[in-house]
Amino acid sequence: MKIAVCIKQVPASQDAKMDPERGTLIRDGAVATNPYDLFAVEAALRIREQTGGEVTAFSMGPQSAEKTLRDAIAMGADHGVLISDRAFAGADVLATSYTLSQAIAAKGAFDLIVFGRQTTDGDTAQVGPAVAVHLGRPYLCWIQELIGCSEEEIRVRCSGSRGDLECGIRPPCVICVDKGIGQPRIPALKAKLAAKKAPLECLSAADLPDQDPMHYGLEGSATRVEKIYPPYRGEKGFRLQGSMEENADRVSRWLSLAANGEYEGIRWEESM
Amino acid sequence: MGRVHVNEELCVGCGACVQACLFGAIELEEKARITESCRGCGSCVSVCPCEAIEEESRKASGKDLGSWRGVMVFAQQEGGRLHPVFYEILGKAKELAAKLKEPLYAAAIGSGVRDEEFAGLGLDRVYCYDDPCYEDFRGDVFGPALCACIEQVKPAIVLYGATMEARALAPYAAVRFHTGLTADCTELAITENGLLLQTRPAFGGNIMANILTEDERPQMSTVREKVFRSLAREGPDLPEIIRCKAPEIASGIDIYRRYPAENFTDIADSNIIVAVGKGVKRKEDLPMFQELADRLGAAFASSRALVELGWMPIDRQIGLSGRTVKPKLLLTLGISGSIQFQAGMSSAERIIAVNRDPEAPIHSIAHVSVVEDIYEFVPALMERLK
């Protein structure tokens, strides 16, 4: 089976902040492979083990996203493709998913495309389904378990509001996997070193079937950020100033009242 | 707005735009230059004293925006009944429709949809796709039905409660209509120009973003449970209910069986919640904090950090990608309070936050701030709560 897996480089820490004086985003620059995507790579590798074939990792981002492809190759992916071009910058989900679908189409007929559940920076969980629809394929999300795979069908357990379902999906298709599919394998040092030298392919805007620049990047996006701002941090409460013992006295009194359902009896502004 | 560029004839190189740029996308040598990091937010345009920054012309979508009217809510079905989140989204949708002076619709896709579920909610019209093929969710079956409905009705706005099904369904419509979909909004409003203003935490951190879908329709958003207040039913009046049929679809998905629903702790049902976070150093320490929760008859919950570590199950996670809770009392222990966490609990009636870092963001939203080490403070509480 020819399998594609889409992975993303994201900020390593969740703590992007705004500089209140300059009004700019402070990014500390450390990056990592989106943790959810490691599960996607693992799923792709397990499916390859069952059906044979090869796994190609795709990552859309700046040049530094090469590192995520090397992480995937170290785990066992056969090929890595970087999708990078200034023209792709500023893309929302619509333009990102379109760019990914174009790149995947450019690289041939994949039977299966695997995504992780969501990214830690966007958190939308939309790109996997959106790519599926661009490519006209069926898709399944919230996959918690890979039950079985063949060329004709991939059988999985997926979550839903009313509980889980056992489903089968027929390739060519898209699956979005969650952490339940199994622990991502940790590459051996030898594999990591070999991955550092692995040849990677790079696709730019000129390599994609659709050459219309209005379909990519900011121009290809339907949403735009109108404003960003730090959240309102109103002082709506007070800070306990006593010793630890005094503070424990007060808090435990409030907790006791609450535990007895006596919320009205709690005087929150209670003096020391 | 699209990307901007600097008119070098007007630019005097003052650098005001560089200061104003939220994304660090402006470089200054003699004149200012916009780099490819530009996101088109327009902050620089308004600060330039020489009006030297101009918008690049953008291709219009070609959609006749004026012909898209009304606010539609996806009415997720659970065995013939409405999923509870529908009432919450509908409440907000009603406000938005009133502000726009446009109709309020629901789109229901399911099997055995009951008309009476829509009574007394102030809906103008319900579009109902009712067929056994919609018994269980399949993206490639629900998607075409929803798109047929949107195509027919042309609502300006479509809203969804962010259930797993809706989060998989909404992108289908977004791609088909080449439109914007903003996930997990924490607020929705109408701008002066009649656009949907979509607010959500962004950039993986402590930042709020206002997002617009200017040139495409419908404007779509998903909203998590317990973000908006539920609309109460008033009276028995039914809206107009239109039974629709979507074109037959050959699905690529087969459903073999349903697993029995597992015991799922709903922390959102509890009046008191005790939540732990990264301040807990070892998994083995959790029982001490669980015991405090038990003694208070409280639900025991967690921020994302401990769920990511596998120390707490995901059904106990509070936050943007977990549950939203509105307990009478929330006691947080060792939680720093990222904006994603806050999105899940900022409406709690009373928040007592224990975190030994006085700068932790949680302290600014707590009603009572306790700057103590949880490993000392919790045992002290336990001694007093016998």
XYZ file of C-alpha atoms in Angstrom:
658
model
C 0.000 0.000 0.000
C 1.315 3.445 -0.830
C 0.889 5.478 2.350
C 1.316 9.206 2.924
C 1.541 10.700 6.394
C 1.284 14.446 7.017
C 3.300 15.905 9.857
C 3.856 19.407 11.111
C 6.538 21.340 12.913
C 5.074 23.330 15.798
C 6.448 25.549 18.557
C 7.909 23.334 21.255
C 6.350 25.201 24.118
C 2.758 26.224 24.576
C 3.779 29.519 26.053
C 3.653 31.992 23.189
C 3.008 35.330 24.757
C 2.477 38.885 23.730
C 5.023 41.542 24.544
C 2.677 44.058 26.132
C 4.922 47.013 25.331
C 5.641 46.266 21.721
C 2.390 44.479 21.050
C 4.167 41.684 19.210
C 4.151 37.947 19.526
C 7.101 36.547 21.446
C 8.105 33.167 20.129
C 10.990 31.468 21.806
C 11.951 29.717 18.597
C 12.198 26.159 19.889
C 10.355 23.804 17.562
C 9.314 20.180 17.613
C 7.352 17.651 15.631
C 3.695 17.945 16.580
C 3.335 15.185 19.193
C 0.033 13.944 17.767
C 1.749 13.406 14.410
C 4.151 10.882 15.898
C 1.103 8.679 16.400
C 0.203 9.206 12.750
C 3.677 8.063 11.672
C 3.407 5.062 13.973
C 0.017 4.156 12.503
C 1.398 4.443 8.973
C 4.311 2.181 9.845
C 2.080 -0.429 11.478
C -0.168 -0.481 8.425
C 2.843 -0.871 6.174
C 3.893 -3.834 8.294
C 0.535 -5.468 7.572
C 0.093 -4.643 3.911
C 3.601 -4.000 2.614
C 4.344 -0.929 0.540
C 5.999 2.308 1.513
C 5.457 5.337 3.709
C 6.123 8.891 2.543
C 6.093 11.689 5.093
C 4.956 15.145 3.977
C 5.495 18.337 5.887
C 4.449 21.825 4.907
C 6.466 24.578 6.472
C 9.693 26.569 6.354
C 13.027 24.895 5.640
C 13.405 23.947 9.306
C 10.461 21.552 8.948
C 13.020 19.185 7.384
C 13.692 18.090 10.924
C 10.212 16.621 11.295
C 10.716 14.625 8.108
C 13.979 13.272 9.465
C 12.180 12.294 12.685
C 9.700 10.315 10.565
C 12.451 8.666 8.532
C 14.299 7.734 11.690
C 11.122 5.992 12.855
C 11.008 4.077 9.580
C 9.332 6.190 6.900
C 10.747 5.496 3.429
C 10.658 9.008 1.987
C 10.300 12.595 3.137
C 8.839 15.474 1.140
C 9.095 19.076 2.297
C 6.464 21.414 0.927
C 7.907 24.870 1.220
C 7.563 28.176 -0.545
C 7.070 31.775 0.504
C 3.873 31.671 -1.466
C 2.394 29.254 1.063
C 2.902 31.521 4.082
C -0.064 32.937 5.935
C -2.320 30.027 4.980
C -5.393 29.155 7.037
C -6.911 25.661 7.129
C -8.462 26.037 3.674
C -5.225 27.063 1.941
C -3.074 24.684 4.001
C -5.252 21.684 3.258
C -5.373 22.627 -0.424
C -1.584 22.945 -0.593
C -1.143 19.574 1.094
C -3.642 17.922 -1.226
C -1.875 19.371 -4.269
C 1.499 18.142 -3.059
C 0.162 14.660 -2.350
C -1.463 14.553 -5.782
C 1.817 15.692 -7.353
C 3.644 12.741 -5.827
C 1.396 10.039 -7.195
C -1.533 7.883 -6.248
C -1.528 7.194 -2.519
C -3.890 4.529 -1.208
C -3.938 5.960 2.273
C -3.200 9.314 3.875
C -2.698 9.442 7.623
C -3.028 12.472 9.902
C -2.626 12.969 13.600
C -5.630 14.202 15.515
C -4.714 17.913 15.676
C -1.740 20.213 16.170
C -0.689 21.798 19.423
C -0.527 25.236 17.825
C -3.693 25.309 15.738
C -5.731 22.748 17.697
C -8.470 22.775 15.057
C -8.371 19.094 13.968
C -9.682 20.277 10.587
C -6.805 19.750 8.146
C -7.156 15.950 7.829
C -10.855 16.011 6.874
C -10.283 19.054 4.645
C -7.545 17.270 2.676
C -9.844 14.271 2.285
C -12.572 16.435 0.794
C -10.160 18.233 -1.562
C -9.106 14.813 -2.846
C -12.637 13.400 -2.937
C -11.896 10.589 -0.490
C -13.811 9.126 2.447
C -12.294 9.864 5.858
C -12.505 8.774 9.477
C -11.474 10.776 12.532
C -10.960 10.078 16.248
C -9.486 6.658 15.536
C -8.536 4.992 18.820
C -7.482 1.577 17.579
C -6.264 -0.042 14.373
C -8.063 -3.365 14.197
C -6.944 -4.699 10.840
C -5.686 -3.636 7.420
C -5.798 -5.026 3.951
C -5.668 -3.489 0.493
C -9.471 -3.493 0.437
C -10.292 -2.138 3.859
C -8.864 -0.556 6.971
C -10.779 -1.537 10.059
C -10.667 0.743 13.071
C -12.385 1.750 16.278
C -13.390 5.393 16.337
C -14.847 7.549 19.082
C -18.070 9.479 18.921
C -20.479 11.312 21.203
C -22.492 8.163 21.853
C -19.584 5.830 22.329
C -17.236 4.046 19.974
C -17.913 2.473 16.595
C -16.126 -0.265 14.734
C -15.836 0.960 11.145
C -14.239 -0.124 7.924
C -12.995 2.375 5.374
C -12.054 1.564 1.817
C -8.869 2.917 0.221
C -8.158 5.331 -1.311
C -9.020 7.132 1.904
C -7.856 9.379 4.749
C -7.598 8.461 8.425
C -6.964 10.730 11.413
C -5.558 8.778 14.332
C -5.493 9.516 18.024
C -3.183 8.305 20.750
C -4.923 4.980 21.295
C -3.368 3.403 18.208
C -0.187 2.614 20.127
C 3.007 4.150 21.379
C 5.184 5.719 18.666
C 8.400 3.754 18.297
C 11.536 5.461 19.519
C 14.206 5.402 16.809
C 17.548 3.790 17.552
C 20.527 6.133 17.513
C 21.789 4.490 14.335
C 18.497 5.230 12.589
C 18.581 8.851 13.755
C 22.096 9.307 12.403
C 21.166 7.719 9.083
C 18.097 9.954 8.866
C 20.302 13.027 9.136
C 21.792 12.142 5.778
C 18.652 10.879 4.079
C 17.846 12.667 0.843
C 14.649 14.698 1.081
C 12.554 16.040 -1.705
C 11.327 19.610 -1.714
C 8.220 20.785 -3.511
C 7.742 24.463 -4.176
C 4.795 26.288 -5.688
C 6.157 25.607 -9.170
C 5.908 21.838 -8.598
C 2.207 21.741 -7.815
C -0.423 20.892 -10.432
C -2.478 24.019 -9.708
C -0.303 26.985 -10.519
C -2.738 29.736 -9.589
C -1.098 31.750 -6.780
C -4.492 32.948 -5.594
C -5.207 29.451 -4.281
C -2.330 29.424 -1.828
C -1.078 31.269 1.207
C -2.868 34.322 2.431
C -4.701 34.858 -0.859
C -5.979 31.303 -0.774
C -7.287 31.672 2.751
C -10.884 32.410 3.617
C -10.263 33.618 7.164
C -7.965 36.293 8.384
C -6.846 37.376 11.805
C -8.276 40.789 12.394
C -6.639 41.436 15.737
C -4.694 39.638 18.410
C -4.565 40.739 22.023
C -3.705 39.451 25.422
C -6.743 38.155 27.275
C -8.436 40.428 29.750
C -6.750 39.962 33.056
C -9.069 41.766 35.367
C -8.312 41.588 39.037
C -11.513 40.007 40.140
C -10.221 38.402 43.267
C -7.809 38.841 46.124
C -4.637 37.174 47.252
C -4.358 35.559 50.655
C -1.638 37.316 52.618
C -1.346 35.313 55.816
C 1.006 32.559 56.839
C 0.537 29.155 55.277
C -1.293 27.939 58.357
C -3.627 30.957 58.404
C -4.356 30.541 54.716
C -5.077 26.856 55.197
C -7.501 27.791 58.009
C -9.467 30.124 55.775
C -9.510 27.949 52.684
C -10.472 24.816 54.598
C -13.396 26.713 56.186
C -14.652 27.731 52.767
C -14.175 24.220 51.400
C -16.127 22.707 54.315
C -19.040 25.047 53.750
C -19.019 24.316 50.034
C -18.875 20.570 50.643
C -22.017 20.920 52.792
C -23.733 22.815 50.017
C -23.679 26.031 52.010
C -22.365 28.356 49.331
C -24.397 31.325 50.478
C -22.735 31.154 53.873
C -19.320 31.762 52.426
C -18.220 35.336 52.831
C -15.452 35.548 50.290
C -14.258 38.952 51.358
C -13.954 37.673 54.900
C -11.453 39.707 56.797
C -8.354 38.131 58.230
C -7.640 42.422 4.068
C -4.924 40.863 1.996
C -1.217 41.377 2.127
C -0.019 44.945 2.232
C 2.916 46.669 0.630
C 4.766 49.884 1.291
C 4.544 52.774 -1.126
C 8.195 53.790 -1.037
C 7.480 57.268 -2.343
C 5.441 58.055 0.746
C 7.465 56.104 3.326
C 9.790 58.222 5.469
C 11.358 55.312 7.314
C 9.993 56.223 10.752
C 9.519 52.587 11.782
C 6.093 53.048 13.384
C 4.848 50.113 11.339
C 7.655 47.860 12.561
C 6.535 48.539 16.136
C 2.911 47.906 15.295
C 3.387 44.660 13.405
C 2.077 41.726 15.439
C 3.960 39.165 13.399
C 7.377 40.740 12.982
C 6.744 40.902 9.252
C 8.191 44.347 8.545
C 11.856 45.107 7.967
C 13.288 48.587 7.975
C 16.329 49.794 6.104
C 15.883 53.137 4.461
C 12.284 52.342 3.854
C 9.973 49.788 5.363
C 9.550 46.467 3.574
C 6.804 43.913 4.181
C 8.065 40.336 4.320
C 6.191 37.132 3.468
C 5.272 36.669 7.131
C 2.542 39.274 6.660
C -0.856 37.974 7.721
C -2.896 40.869 6.426
C -4.153 42.029 9.814
C -3.768 45.694 8.875
C -2.307 46.913 12.176
C 0.447 48.753 10.291
C -1.917 50.534 7.924
C -3.550 52.527 10.698
C -0.345 53.599 12.451
C 1.535 54.885 9.441
C 1.650 58.694 9.716
C 2.213 59.018 5.960
C -0.475 56.586 4.835
C 2.272 54.813 2.953
C 1.024 51.267 3.477
C -1.484 50.010 0.974
C -3.476 46.850 0.631
C -2.712 44.634 -2.321
C -5.786 44.056 -4.372
C -7.377 40.725 -3.732
C -9.443 38.539 -5.948
C -13.064 38.709 -4.887
C -14.680 35.374 -4.224
C -17.327 35.942 -6.834
C -19.998 35.067 -4.335
C -22.904 37.472 -4.179
C -22.571 37.976 -0.469
C -25.872 39.799 -0.114
C -27.827 36.735 -1.169
C -26.554 34.750 1.822
C -28.875 35.380 4.756
C -29.727 33.831 8.055
C -28.046 31.947 10.873
C -28.144 28.164 10.724
C -27.284 25.789 13.552
C -26.360 22.164 12.973
C -28.828 20.124 15.022
C -26.888 17.018 15.940
C -29.123 14.069 16.704
C -28.726 11.485 19.423
C -31.237 8.756 18.719
C -34.086 11.064 17.768
C -33.296 13.680 20.390
C -31.218 16.789 20.077
C -27.663 16.697 21.377
C -27.621 19.057 24.427
C -25.005 21.333 22.882
C -27.558 22.380 20.257
C -29.499 24.419 22.820
C -26.343 26.285 23.814
C -25.361 27.167 20.265
C -28.928 28.053 19.397
C -29.041 30.581 22.231
C -26.116 32.502 20.780
C -27.358 32.016 17.210
C -30.669 33.612 18.177
C -28.813 36.723 19.410
C -26.785 36.928 16.231
C -29.833 36.492 14.005
C -31.677 39.184 15.927
C -28.767 41.589 15.537
C -28.645 40.903 11.797
C -32.448 40.914 11.536
C -32.197 37.636 9.629
C -33.887 34.252 10.024
C -32.837 31.490 12.405
C -32.570 27.970 11.003
C -31.606 24.493 12.105
C -30.267 21.677 9.942
C -30.976 18.238 11.374
C -29.395 15.086 9.961
C -30.295 11.798 11.611
C -32.602 8.824 11.783
C -35.963 9.157 13.519
C -35.773 12.937 13.938
C -38.646 14.120 16.118
C -40.368 17.365 15.237
C -41.361 18.145 18.812
C -37.680 18.490 19.740
C -37.725 21.840 17.917
C -40.723 23.302 19.703
C -40.562 26.600 21.583
C -37.015 27.526 20.592
C -37.666 30.529 18.372
C -36.546 28.810 15.174
C -37.969 30.041 11.903
C -37.380 26.875 9.946
C -35.866 23.425 10.387
C -34.422 21.477 7.456
C -34.641 17.833 8.276
C -32.687 15.009 6.603
C -34.183 11.912 8.143
C -33.074 8.498 6.917
C -31.631 5.266 8.343
C -28.409 5.989 6.478
C -27.846 8.810 9.001
C -28.151 6.587 12.042
C -24.414 6.775 12.705
C -22.082 9.524 11.634
C -20.118 9.108 8.418
C -18.404 12.182 6.998
C -18.960 11.225 3.385
C -22.699 10.749 3.982
C -23.514 13.647 6.317
C -21.288 16.027 4.341
C -23.283 15.934 1.079
C -26.559 16.281 2.985
C -25.362 19.328 4.903
C -23.956 20.855 1.726
C -27.234 20.305 -0.115
C -28.958 22.139 2.710
C -26.488 25.036 2.727
C -26.686 25.264 -1.062
C -30.457 25.515 -0.905
C -30.771 27.886 2.059
C -27.625 30.010 1.640
C -27.264 31.022 5.287
C -24.739 33.768 6.039
C -23.592 31.873 9.128
C -23.504 28.191 10.115
C -22.677 27.228 13.700
C -21.880 23.848 15.209
C -21.434 22.557 18.726
C -17.906 21.120 18.682
C -18.731 17.467 19.208
C -16.488 14.877 17.573
C -19.018 14.419 14.816
C -19.393 18.123 14.091
C -15.636 18.656 14.143
C -15.362 16.039 11.428
C -18.392 17.303 9.477
C -17.811 21.070 9.427
C -14.555 20.903 7.398
C -16.432 19.006 4.688
C -18.754 21.952 4.169
C -15.898 24.457 4.547
C -13.978 22.912 1.683
C -17.018 22.425 -0.540
C -17.960 26.082 -0.177
C -14.353 27.273 -0.153
C -15.082 29.134 3.035
C -13.677 29.768 6.478
C -14.221 27.588 9.527
C -13.040 28.779 12.924
C -12.798 26.058 15.536
C -13.526 26.324 19.254
C -14.691 29.913 19.399
C -15.092 31.318 22.865
C -17.136 34.293 21.707
C -19.187 35.242 18.671
C -20.536 38.673 17.767
C -21.599 40.754 14.782
C -19.333 43.577 13.602
C -20.517 46.955 12.394
C -20.290 45.622 8.845
C -22.524 42.674 9.639
C -19.698 40.135 9.682
C -19.370 37.326 12.184
C -16.582 38.186 14.627
C -15.071 34.907 15.779
C -12.902 34.939 18.895
C -10.686 32.126 20.046
C -7.373 31.532 21.813
C -4.611 31.259 19.246
C -0.964 30.729 18.451
C -0.729 27.855 20.896
C -0.519 30.149 23.839
C -1.732 33.057 25.864
C -3.220 35.106 23.089
C -6.752 35.793 21.905
C -7.478 36.232 18.222
C -10.409 37.874 16.459
C -11.024 36.172 13.152
C -13.168 37.202 10.199
C -14.358 35.416 7.090
C -14.854 38.413 4.866
C -15.370 37.328 1.298
C -16.669 33.778 1.549
C -19.974 32.294 2.685
C -21.221 30.788 4.811
C -19.126 31.988 7.741
C -18.754 28.951 9.970
C -17.674 28.337 13.542
C -17.603 25.508 16.021
C -18.094 26.158 19.722
C -17.381 23.768 22.596
C -19.972 22.591 25.069
C -20.717 24.789 28.071
C -19.293 27.938 26.507
C -22.686 29.509 25.853
C -25.769 29.334 28.009
C -28.434 26.844 27.041
C -31.669 28.205 25.577
C -34.762 27.149 27.471
C -37.851 25.936 25.685
C -40.770 28.375 25.828
C -44.091 27.002 24.770
C -45.146 24.341 22.300
C -44.967 26.272 19.013
C -43.302 24.346 16.251
C -41.268 26.042 13.537
C -41.805 25.189 9.903
C -40.216 21.785 9.404
C -39.101 20.917 5.919
C -38.318 17.272 5.239
C -35.525 17.092 2.683
C -33.877 14.358 0.764
C -30.201 14.466 -0.134
C -28.879 12.693 -3.205
C -27.983 9.027 -2.661
C -24.381 8.527 -1.681
C -22.176 5.488 -2.033
C -20.160 5.739 1.133
C -16.597 4.489 1.486
C -17.303 3.639 5.130
C -19.053 0.637 6.652
C -20.171 0.555 10.258
C -19.920 -2.888 11.809
C -20.883 -2.416 15.388
C -21.314 -0.055 18.285
C -19.312 -0.610 21.413
C -21.300 -0.379 24.619
C -20.940 3.124 26.034
C -18.216 3.101 28.654
C -18.508 4.558 32.088
C -17.657 8.110 31.377
C -17.108 10.507 34.214
C -18.706 13.801 33.481
C -16.776 16.229 35.607
C -18.994 19.009 34.288
C -21.898 17.730 36.379
C -20.172 18.353 39.687
C -20.731 21.386 41.924
C -17.196 21.258 43.263
C -14.177 20.365 41.209
C -10.612 19.860 42.371
C -8.201 20.125 39.439
C -4.499 19.342 39.381
C -1.788 20.379 36.954
C 1.921 20.383 36.287
C 2.612 21.252 39.907
C 2.084 17.550 40.619
C 5.579 16.117 40.309
C 4.945 12.390 40.267
C 2.058 10.177 39.276
C 2.362 8.524 42.695
C 1.408 11.826 44.339
C -2.021 11.905 42.720
C -3.816 9.850 45.404
C -3.177 12.595 47.980
C -4.954 15.137 45.794
C -7.673 12.650 44.856
C -8.318 12.171 48.553
C -8.927 15.878 49.002
C -11.453 15.735 46.190
C -13.137 12.703 47.736
C -13.360 14.363 51.124
C -15.123 17.321 49.558
C -17.399 15.163 47.420
C -15.791 16.854 44.465
C -14.978 15.681 40.971
C -11.263 15.171 40.400
C -10.027 16.786 37.206
C -6.862 17.867 35.483
C -5.333 20.343 33.117
C -3.968 19.078 29.821
C -0.431 18.519 31.126
C -1.229 15.463 33.230
C -3.485 13.982 30.559
C -0.672 14.290 28.025
C 1.586 12.422 30.458
C -1.023 9.682 30.731
C -1.460 10.257 34.473
C -5.099 11.315 34.159
C -7.710 10.145 31.670
C -8.903 12.515 29.002
C -12.474 12.647 30.271
C -11.123 14.582 33.250
C -9.343 17.229 31.270
C -10.492 20.824 31.678
C -9.613 23.151 28.877
C -10.185 24.156 25.307
C -9.504 20.670 24.039
C -11.102 19.075 27.088
C -14.292 19.834 28.983
C -15.690 23.208 29.784
C -16.964 23.351 33.361
C -19.031 25.837 35.358
C -18.964 24.482 38.901
C -19.978 26.434 41.957
C -16.441 26.029 43.239
C -13.234 25.138 41.434
C -10.059 24.509 43.396
C -6.967 24.430 41.173
C -3.776 22.908 42.516
C -0.489 23.515 40.757
C -2.108 24.721 37.538
C -0.487 27.690 35.844
C -3.614 28.654 33.948
C -2.778 28.879 30.253
C -5.432 30.451 28.136
C -6.462 27.055 26.834
C -7.107 25.970 30.407
C -8.951 29.159 31.187
C -11.201 28.599 28.199
C -12.467 25.522 30.008
C -13.235 27.094 33.378
C -13.251 30.890 33.418
C -16.994 30.938 34.094
C -16.719 28.906 37.282
C -18.624 30.709 40.004
C -15.788 30.709 42.497
C -12.207 29.864 41.729
C -9.614 29.200 44.413
C -6.183 28.842 42.823
C -3.209 27.388 44.646
C 0.077 27.920 42.818
C 3.387 28.806 44.398
C 4.338 30.977 41.416
C 2.903 34.433 42.104
C 3.147 35.268 38.392
C 1.097 32.301 37.231
C -1.750 33.503 34.988
C -4.289 31.565 37.049
C -3.932 34.081 39.873
C -5.359 36.874 37.784
C -8.596 35.058 37.102
C -9.033 33.387 40.470
C -11.398 34.824 43.044
C -9.035 33.701 45.762
C -5.333 33.425 45.047
C -3.210 31.247 47.269
C 0.515 31.507 46.625
C 1.596 28.343 48.394
C 3.271 25.085 47.521
C 0.578 22.461 46.958
C 2.753 19.831 48.645
C 2.542 21.815 51.900
C -0.845 23.423 51.493
C -2.886 20.357 50.620
C -1.727 18.320 53.633
C -2.528 21.390 55.760
C -6.038 21.468 54.284
C -6.485 17.746 54.848
C -5.566 18.104 58.531
C -8.343 20.644 58.921
C -10.936 18.784 56.896
C -11.203 15.644 58.969
